[in-house]
mmCIF file of C-alpha atoms and ligand atoms in Angstrom:
data_model
loop_
_atom_site.group_PDB
_atom_site.id
_atom_site.type_symbol
_atom_site.label_atom_id
_atom_site.label_comp_id
_atom_site.label_asym_id
_atom_site.label_seq_id
_atom_site.Cartn_x
_atom_site.Cartn_y
_atom_site.Cartn_z
ATOM 1 C CA UNK D 1 -24.568 36.529 -25.080
ATOM 2 C CA UNK D 2 -28.115 36.824 -23.719
ATOM 3 C CA UNK D 3 -28.771 39.939 -21.640
ATOM 4 C CA UNK D 4 -28.778 39.468 -17.860
ATOM 5 C CA UNK D 5 -31.692 40.986 -15.952
ATOM 6 C CA UNK D 6 -30.810 41.016 -12.256
ATOM 7 C CA UNK D 7 -33.108 42.039 -9.408
ATOM 8 C CA UNK D 8 -31.483 43.527 -6.306
ATOM 9 C CA UNK D 9 -34.026 43.193 -3.505
ATOM 10 C CA UNK D 10 -31.743 45.072 -1.086
ATOM 11 C CA UNK D 11 -33.075 44.935 2.525
ATOM 12 C CA UNK D 12 -36.612 43.994 1.538
ATOM 13 C CA UNK D 13 -38.482 40.778 2.145
ATOM 14 C CA UNK D 14 -39.931 38.797 5.036
ATOM 15 C CA UNK D 15 -40.858 35.156 4.567
ATOM 16 C CA UNK D 16 -44.341 35.658 3.151
ATOM 17 C CA UNK D 17 -43.728 38.541 0.768
ATOM 18 C CA UNK D 18 -40.450 37.088 -0.558
ATOM 19 C CA UNK D 19 -42.168 33.801 -1.318
ATOM 20 C CA UNK D 20 -45.072 35.611 -2.976
ATOM 21 C CA UNK D 21 -42.685 37.669 -5.104
ATOM 22 C CA UNK D 22 -40.673 34.606 -6.163
ATOM 23 C CA UNK D 23 -43.878 32.710 -7.009
ATOM 24 C CA UNK D 24 -45.203 35.696 -8.954
ATOM 25 C CA UNK D 25 -42.006 35.907 -11.012
ATOM 26 C CA UNK D 26 -42.017 32.184 -11.675
ATOM 27 C CA UNK D 27 -45.653 32.196 -12.746
ATOM 28 C CA UNK D 28 -45.197 34.992 -15.286
ATOM 29 C CA UNK D 29 -41.919 34.005 -16.933
ATOM 30 C CA UNK D 30 -42.912 32.607 -20.317
ATOM 31 C CA UNK D 31 -40.099 31.870 -22.790
ATOM 32 C CA UNK D 32 -36.903 33.400 -21.479
ATOM 33 C CA UNK D 33 -34.759 35.223 -24.007
ATOM 34 C CA UNK D 34 -32.813 36.841 -21.159
ATOM 35 C CA UNK D 35 -30.840 35.349 -18.321
ATOM 36 C CA UNK D 36 -32.668 36.247 -15.090
ATOM 37 C CA UNK D 37 -31.329 36.583 -11.563
ATOM 38 C CA UNK D 38 -32.843 37.652 -8.238
ATOM 39 C CA UNK D 39 -30.742 38.640 -5.211
ATOM 40 C CA UNK D 40 -32.838 38.479 -2.023
ATOM 41 C CA UNK D 41 -31.493 39.288 1.457
ATOM 42 C CA UNK D 42 -29.472 36.448 3.075
ATOM 43 C CA UNK D 43 -32.414 35.267 5.146
ATOM 44 C CA UNK D 44 -34.577 34.518 2.088
ATOM 45 C CA UNK D 45 -32.016 33.045 -0.338
ATOM 46 C CA UNK D 46 -32.671 29.369 0.404
ATOM 47 C CA UNK D 47 -36.465 29.707 0.320
ATOM 48 C CA UNK D 48 -36.425 31.759 -2.887
ATOM 49 C CA UNK D 49 -33.953 29.327 -4.511
ATOM 50 C CA UNK D 50 -36.307 26.456 -3.672
ATOM 51 C CA UNK D 51 -39.307 28.248 -5.209
ATOM 52 C CA UNK D 52 -37.351 29.126 -8.370
ATOM 53 C CA UNK D 53 -35.636 25.759 -8.808
ATOM 54 C CA UNK D 54 -35.939 24.538 -12.392
ATOM 55 C CA UNK D 55 -37.445 27.841 -13.590
ATOM 56 C CA UNK D 56 -34.241 29.096 -15.221
ATOM 57 C CA UNK D 57 -34.092 32.044 -12.797
ATOM 58 C CA UNK D 58 -30.827 32.121 -10.846
ATOM 59 C CA UNK D 59 -30.475 33.329 -7.266
ATOM 60 C CA UNK D 60 -27.655 35.452 -5.848
ATOM 61 C CA UNK D 61 -26.441 37.240 -2.740
ATOM 62 C CA UNK D 62 -25.758 40.909 -2.090
ATOM 63 C CA UNK D 63 -22.549 40.614 -0.058
ATOM 64 C CA UNK D 64 -20.387 38.244 2.014
ATOM 65 C CA UNK D 65 -17.226 38.323 4.112
ATOM 66 C CA UNK D 66 -14.079 37.340 2.196
ATOM 67 C CA UNK D 67 -12.659 34.661 4.476
ATOM 68 C CA UNK D 68 -13.416 30.971 3.922
ATOM 69 C CA UNK D 69 -14.517 30.389 7.541
ATOM 70 C CA UNK D 70 -13.433 31.240 11.072
ATOM 71 C CA UNK D 71 -13.869 33.704 13.914
ATOM 72 C CA UNK D 72 -15.929 36.393 12.145
ATOM 73 C CA UNK D 73 -19.028 36.810 14.280
ATOM 74 C CA UNK D 74 -22.076 37.842 12.319
ATOM 75 C CA UNK D 75 -20.524 37.265 8.885
ATOM 76 C CA UNK D 76 -21.388 34.887 6.049
ATOM 77 C CA UNK D 77 -18.881 33.362 3.600
ATOM 78 C CA UNK D 78 -19.049 32.934 -0.163
ATOM 79 C CA UNK D 79 -19.231 29.159 0.322
ATOM 80 C CA UNK D 80 -22.261 29.626 2.584
ATOM 81 C CA UNK D 81 -23.951 31.624 -0.177
ATOM 82 C CA UNK D 82 -23.162 28.829 -2.653
ATOM 83 C CA UNK D 83 -24.530 26.311 -0.165
ATOM 84 C CA UNK D 84 -27.850 28.204 -0.041
ATOM 85 C CA UNK D 85 -28.186 27.987 -3.814
ATOM 86 C CA UNK D 86 -26.642 31.305 -4.876
ATOM 87 C CA UNK D 87 -24.800 31.428 -8.204
ATOM 88 C CA UNK D 88 -24.037 35.158 -8.321
ATOM 89 C CA UNK D 89 -23.180 37.855 -5.790
ATOM 90 C CA UNK D 90 -23.495 41.638 -6.066
ATOM 91 C CA UNK D 91 -20.316 43.311 -4.771
ATOM 92 C CA UNK D 92 -19.330 46.906 -4.092
ATOM 93 C CA UNK D 93 -22.823 48.353 -4.430
ATOM 94 C CA UNK D 94 -22.716 52.105 -3.782
ATOM 95 C CA UNK D 95 -24.975 51.649 -0.745
ATOM 96 C CA UNK D 96 -22.333 49.373 0.817
ATOM 97 C CA UNK D 97 -19.527 51.710 -0.232
ATOM 98 C CA UNK D 98 -21.434 54.535 1.519
ATOM 99 C CA UNK D 99 -23.000 52.746 4.525
ATOM 100 C CA UNK D 100 -20.249 50.234 5.333
ATOM 101 C CA UNK D 101 -17.249 52.175 4.029
ATOM 102 C CA UNK D 102 -16.462 49.430 1.525
ATOM 103 C CA UNK D 103 -13.301 50.285 -0.418
ATOM 104 C CA UNK D 104 -12.070 49.141 -3.820
ATOM 105 C CA UNK D 105 -9.510 46.938 -2.042
ATOM 106 C CA UNK D 106 -12.256 45.254 0.005
ATOM 107 C CA UNK D 107 -14.291 44.683 -3.140
ATOM 108 C CA UNK D 108 -11.231 43.189 -4.885
ATOM 109 C CA UNK D 109 -10.757 40.754 -1.973
ATOM 110 C CA UNK D 110 -14.403 39.726 -2.248
ATOM 111 C CA UNK D 111 -14.134 39.256 -6.035
ATOM 112 C CA UNK D 112 -11.268 36.820 -5.504
ATOM 113 C CA UNK D 113 -13.112 34.926 -2.755
ATOM 114 C CA UNK D 114 -16.326 34.800 -4.810
ATOM 115 C CA UNK D 115 -14.607 33.223 -7.795
ATOM 116 C CA UNK D 116 -12.771 30.756 -5.541
ATOM 117 C CA UNK D 117 -16.144 29.671 -4.118
ATOM 118 C CA UNK D 118 -17.738 29.286 -7.561
ATOM 119 C CA UNK D 119 -19.832 32.475 -7.443
ATOM 120 C CA UNK D 120 -20.008 34.963 -10.319
ATOM 121 C CA UNK D 121 -19.324 38.465 -8.956
ATOM 122 C CA UNK D 122 -21.313 41.475 -10.176
ATOM 123 C CA UNK D 123 -19.147 44.477 -9.344
ATOM 124 C CA UNK D 124 -20.905 47.850 -9.123
ATOM 125 C CA UNK D 125 -19.234 51.106 -10.126
ATOM 126 C CA UNK D 126 -20.645 54.608 -10.586
ATOM 127 C CA UNK D 127 -20.203 58.283 -9.882
ATOM 128 C CA UNK D 128 -22.119 60.685 -7.626
ATOM 129 C CA UNK D 129 -24.123 63.572 -9.069
ATOM 130 C CA UNK D 130 -21.472 66.036 -7.918
ATOM 131 C CA UNK D 131 -18.723 64.032 -9.614
ATOM 132 C CA UNK D 132 -20.681 63.991 -12.870
ATOM 133 C CA UNK D 133 -21.385 67.720 -12.614
ATOM 134 C CA UNK D 134 -17.632 68.224 -12.269
ATOM 135 C CA UNK D 135 -16.932 66.030 -15.322
ATOM 136 C CA UNK D 136 -15.137 63.428 -13.190
ATOM 137 C CA UNK D 137 -17.326 60.415 -14.012
ATOM 138 C CA UNK D 138 -14.755 58.609 -16.159
ATOM 139 C CA UNK D 139 -11.930 59.211 -13.680
ATOM 140 C CA UNK D 140 -14.104 57.899 -10.835
ATOM 141 C CA UNK D 141 -15.380 54.833 -12.672
ATOM 142 C CA UNK D 142 -11.950 54.118 -14.163
ATOM 143 C CA UNK D 143 -10.441 54.196 -10.667
ATOM 144 C CA UNK D 144 -13.124 51.858 -9.310
ATOM 145 C CA UNK D 145 -12.554 49.396 -12.170
ATOM 146 C CA UNK D 146 -8.782 49.447 -11.707
ATOM 147 C CA UNK D 147 -9.108 48.994 -7.926
ATOM 148 C CA UNK D 148 -12.021 46.583 -7.581
ATOM 149 C CA UNK D 149 -11.700 43.896 -10.231
ATOM 150 C CA UNK D 150 -8.323 42.284 -9.566
ATOM 151 C CA UNK D 151 -5.947 40.957 -12.214
ATOM 152 C CA UNK D 152 -8.033 38.371 -14.079
ATOM 153 C CA UNK D 153 -11.640 39.348 -13.611
ATOM 154 C CA UNK D 154 -14.214 36.670 -14.435
ATOM 155 C CA UNK D 155 -17.562 38.269 -13.708
ATOM 156 C CA UNK D 156 -20.007 41.034 -14.527
ATOM 157 C CA UNK D 157 -19.657 44.820 -14.160
ATOM 158 C CA UNK D 158 -22.682 46.999 -13.335
ATOM 159 C CA UNK D 159 -22.547 50.709 -14.097
ATOM 160 C CA UNK D 160 -24.829 52.376 -11.568
ATOM 161 C CA UNK D 161 -24.628 56.168 -11.428
ATOM 162 C CA UNK D 162 -25.354 56.861 -7.761
ATOM 163 C CA UNK D 163 -27.595 59.829 -8.570
ATOM 164 C CA UNK D 164 -29.858 57.540 -10.632
ATOM 165 C CA UNK D 165 -30.385 54.888 -7.930
ATOM 166 C CA UNK D 166 -33.866 55.001 -6.457
ATOM 167 C CA UNK D 167 -34.431 58.533 -7.751
ATOM 168 C CA UNK D 168 -36.343 58.034 -11.004
ATOM 169 C CA UNK D 169 -33.578 60.022 -12.741
ATOM 170 C CA UNK D 170 -31.859 58.237 -15.619
ATOM 171 C CA UNK D 171 -28.859 59.359 -17.692
ATOM 172 C CA UNK D 172 -29.523 60.142 -21.345
ATOM 173 C CA UNK D 173 -29.043 57.311 -23.829
ATOM 174 C CA UNK D 174 -25.965 59.172 -25.087
ATOM 175 C CA UNK D 175 -24.512 59.304 -21.570
ATOM 176 C CA UNK D 176 -25.173 55.598 -20.998
ATOM 177 C CA UNK D 177 -23.627 54.775 -24.387
ATOM 178 C CA UNK D 178 -20.583 56.923 -23.601
ATOM 179 C CA UNK D 179 -19.973 55.430 -20.181
ATOM 180 C CA UNK D 180 -20.468 51.853 -21.323
ATOM 181 C CA UNK D 181 -18.037 52.414 -24.211
ATOM 182 C CA UNK D 182 -15.544 53.864 -21.725
ATOM 183 C CA UNK D 183 -15.985 50.878 -19.389
ATOM 184 C CA UNK D 184 -15.523 48.463 -22.303
ATOM 185 C CA UNK D 185 -12.301 50.215 -23.328
ATOM 186 C CA UNK D 186 -11.003 50.103 -19.756
ATOM 187 C CA UNK D 187 -11.903 46.412 -19.402
ATOM 188 C CA UNK D 188 -10.063 45.609 -22.636
ATOM 189 C CA UNK D 189 -7.057 47.613 -21.454
ATOM 190 C CA UNK D 190 -6.974 46.159 -17.924
ATOM 191 C CA UNK D 191 -8.224 42.591 -18.276
ATOM 192 C CA UNK D 192 -7.244 39.583 -20.409
ATOM 193 C CA UNK D 193 -10.944 38.708 -20.913
ATOM 194 C CA UNK D 194 -12.154 42.317 -20.930
ATOM 195 C CA UNK D 195 -13.735 42.136 -24.389
ATOM 196 C CA UNK D 196 -16.200 39.489 -23.200
ATOM 197 C CA UNK D 197 -17.215 40.938 -19.817
ATOM 198 C CA UNK D 198 -20.901 41.721 -19.525
ATOM 199 C CA UNK D 199 -21.681 45.322 -18.522
ATOM 200 C CA UNK D 200 -25.073 45.954 -16.892
ATOM 201 C CA UNK D 201 -26.743 49.333 -16.463
ATOM 202 C CA UNK D 202 -28.473 50.050 -13.138
ATOM 203 C CA UNK D 203 -30.306 53.044 -11.695
ATOM 204 C CA UNK D 204 -34.060 53.599 -11.997
ATOM 205 C CA UNK D 205 -34.603 50.925 -14.652
ATOM 206 C CA UNK D 206 -38.388 50.594 -15.013
ATOM 207 C CA UNK D 207 -40.781 48.823 -17.427
ATOM 208 C CA UNK D 208 -41.170 52.115 -19.318
ATOM 209 C CA UNK D 209 -37.475 52.751 -20.011
ATOM 210 C CA UNK D 210 -36.006 49.224 -20.079
ATOM 211 C CA UNK D 211 -36.266 48.589 -23.824
ATOM 212 C CA UNK D 212 -34.550 51.861 -24.711
ATOM 213 C CA UNK D 213 -31.732 51.318 -22.188
ATOM 214 C CA UNK D 214 -31.205 47.662 -23.133
ATOM 215 C CA UNK D 215 -30.850 48.645 -26.801
ATOM 216 C CA UNK D 216 -27.813 50.842 -26.079
ATOM 217 C CA UNK D 217 -24.566 49.362 -27.458
ATOM 218 C CA UNK D 218 -22.445 47.651 -24.758
ATOM 219 C CA UNK D 219 -25.422 47.410 -22.362
ATOM 220 C CA UNK D 220 -25.514 43.688 -21.580
ATOM 221 C CA UNK D 221 -28.432 43.770 -19.185
ATOM 222 C CA UNK D 222 -29.834 45.610 -16.187
ATOM 223 C CA UNK D 223 -29.453 45.653 -12.411
ATOM 224 C CA UNK D 224 -32.885 46.555 -11.095
ATOM 225 C CA UNK D 225 -33.697 47.687 -7.561
ATOM 226 C CA UNK D 226 -37.159 49.067 -6.797
ATOM 227 C CA UNK D 227 -38.890 47.629 -9.871
ATOM 228 C CA UNK D 228 -37.611 44.132 -9.017
ATOM 229 C CA UNK D 229 -39.823 44.108 -5.906
ATOM 230 C CA UNK D 230 -43.015 44.109 -7.967
ATOM 231 C CA UNK D 231 -43.380 40.860 -9.922
ATOM 232 C CA UNK D 232 -45.292 42.447 -12.792
ATOM 233 C CA UNK D 233 -42.756 45.278 -13.216
ATOM 234 C CA UNK D 234 -39.800 42.884 -13.105
ATOM 235 C CA UNK D 235 -41.499 40.586 -15.630
ATOM 236 C CA UNK D 236 -42.102 43.520 -17.987
ATOM 237 C CA UNK D 237 -38.401 44.431 -17.779
ATOM 238 C CA UNK D 238 -37.498 40.801 -18.540
ATOM 239 C CA UNK D 239 -39.878 40.885 -21.503
ATOM 240 C CA UNK D 240 -38.248 44.098 -22.763
ATOM 241 C CA UNK D 241 -34.955 42.219 -22.972
HETATM 242 P P1 PGA G 301 -33.138 51.227 -8.456
HETATM 243 O O1 PGA G 301 -31.842 50.529 -7.776
HETATM 244 O O2 PGA G 301 -33.520 50.379 -9.640
HETATM 245 O O3 PGA G 301 -34.156 51.226 -7.375
HETATM 246 O O4 PGA G 301 -32.713 52.611 -8.872
HETATM 247 C C1 PGA G 301 -30.818 49.978 -8.563
HETATM 248 C C2 PGA G 301 -29.732 49.411 -7.693
HETATM 249 O O5 PGA G 301 -29.378 50.043 -6.673
HETATM 250 O O6 PGA G 301 -29.190 48.335 -7.984
#
């Protein structure tokens, strides 16, 4: 399976700069040996999808509300994301778990609704710095996997240690290898298709460390935040894959 390089734009991007970023990515792509995805904020998905149409770069969302339609003021459904051109959706990012109180059960409901709408979910898991210092990282991530994925998971898992997100701190290669091996074992134990599930690494992936991280066994790609907002940096990460 080709690695997946996914850009999480988070809450960044007005009309002009999103379009410029999408055009910059498109212009620099070259021959793609990786699968590439960008996840802009809701407001820019349609415009970015139009700019990237036919480029081989997929577009995704960062969240939705897990009901098909109805009286949910201010919310957006999975089908609406699909309608805008999204193929993937990031779910259970640690920023949503922290800011919006998103629980494993809420993430599991969204996974089910995403698949029903034809979206591929990317479910984020990861421990805090304090949990790692206490040696609890496998218990935490194992609990998130058991609670968030549902019974027959058809999607992508992203391991994102919270202490590495936006900090410039990255786990050692040995720690990434260990956690990805643990996640693989848990996926095989919990899921009928667990052997084939792609596992991304996320947290301060940059052009300078991407090749080393992507070479770690069981790392099937990267979820990139800050560096995905600079076309040249994102392109260099794609090239490293
Ligand atoms: P970062 O963010 O690359 O800026 O650390 C990663 C993420 O939160 O997905």
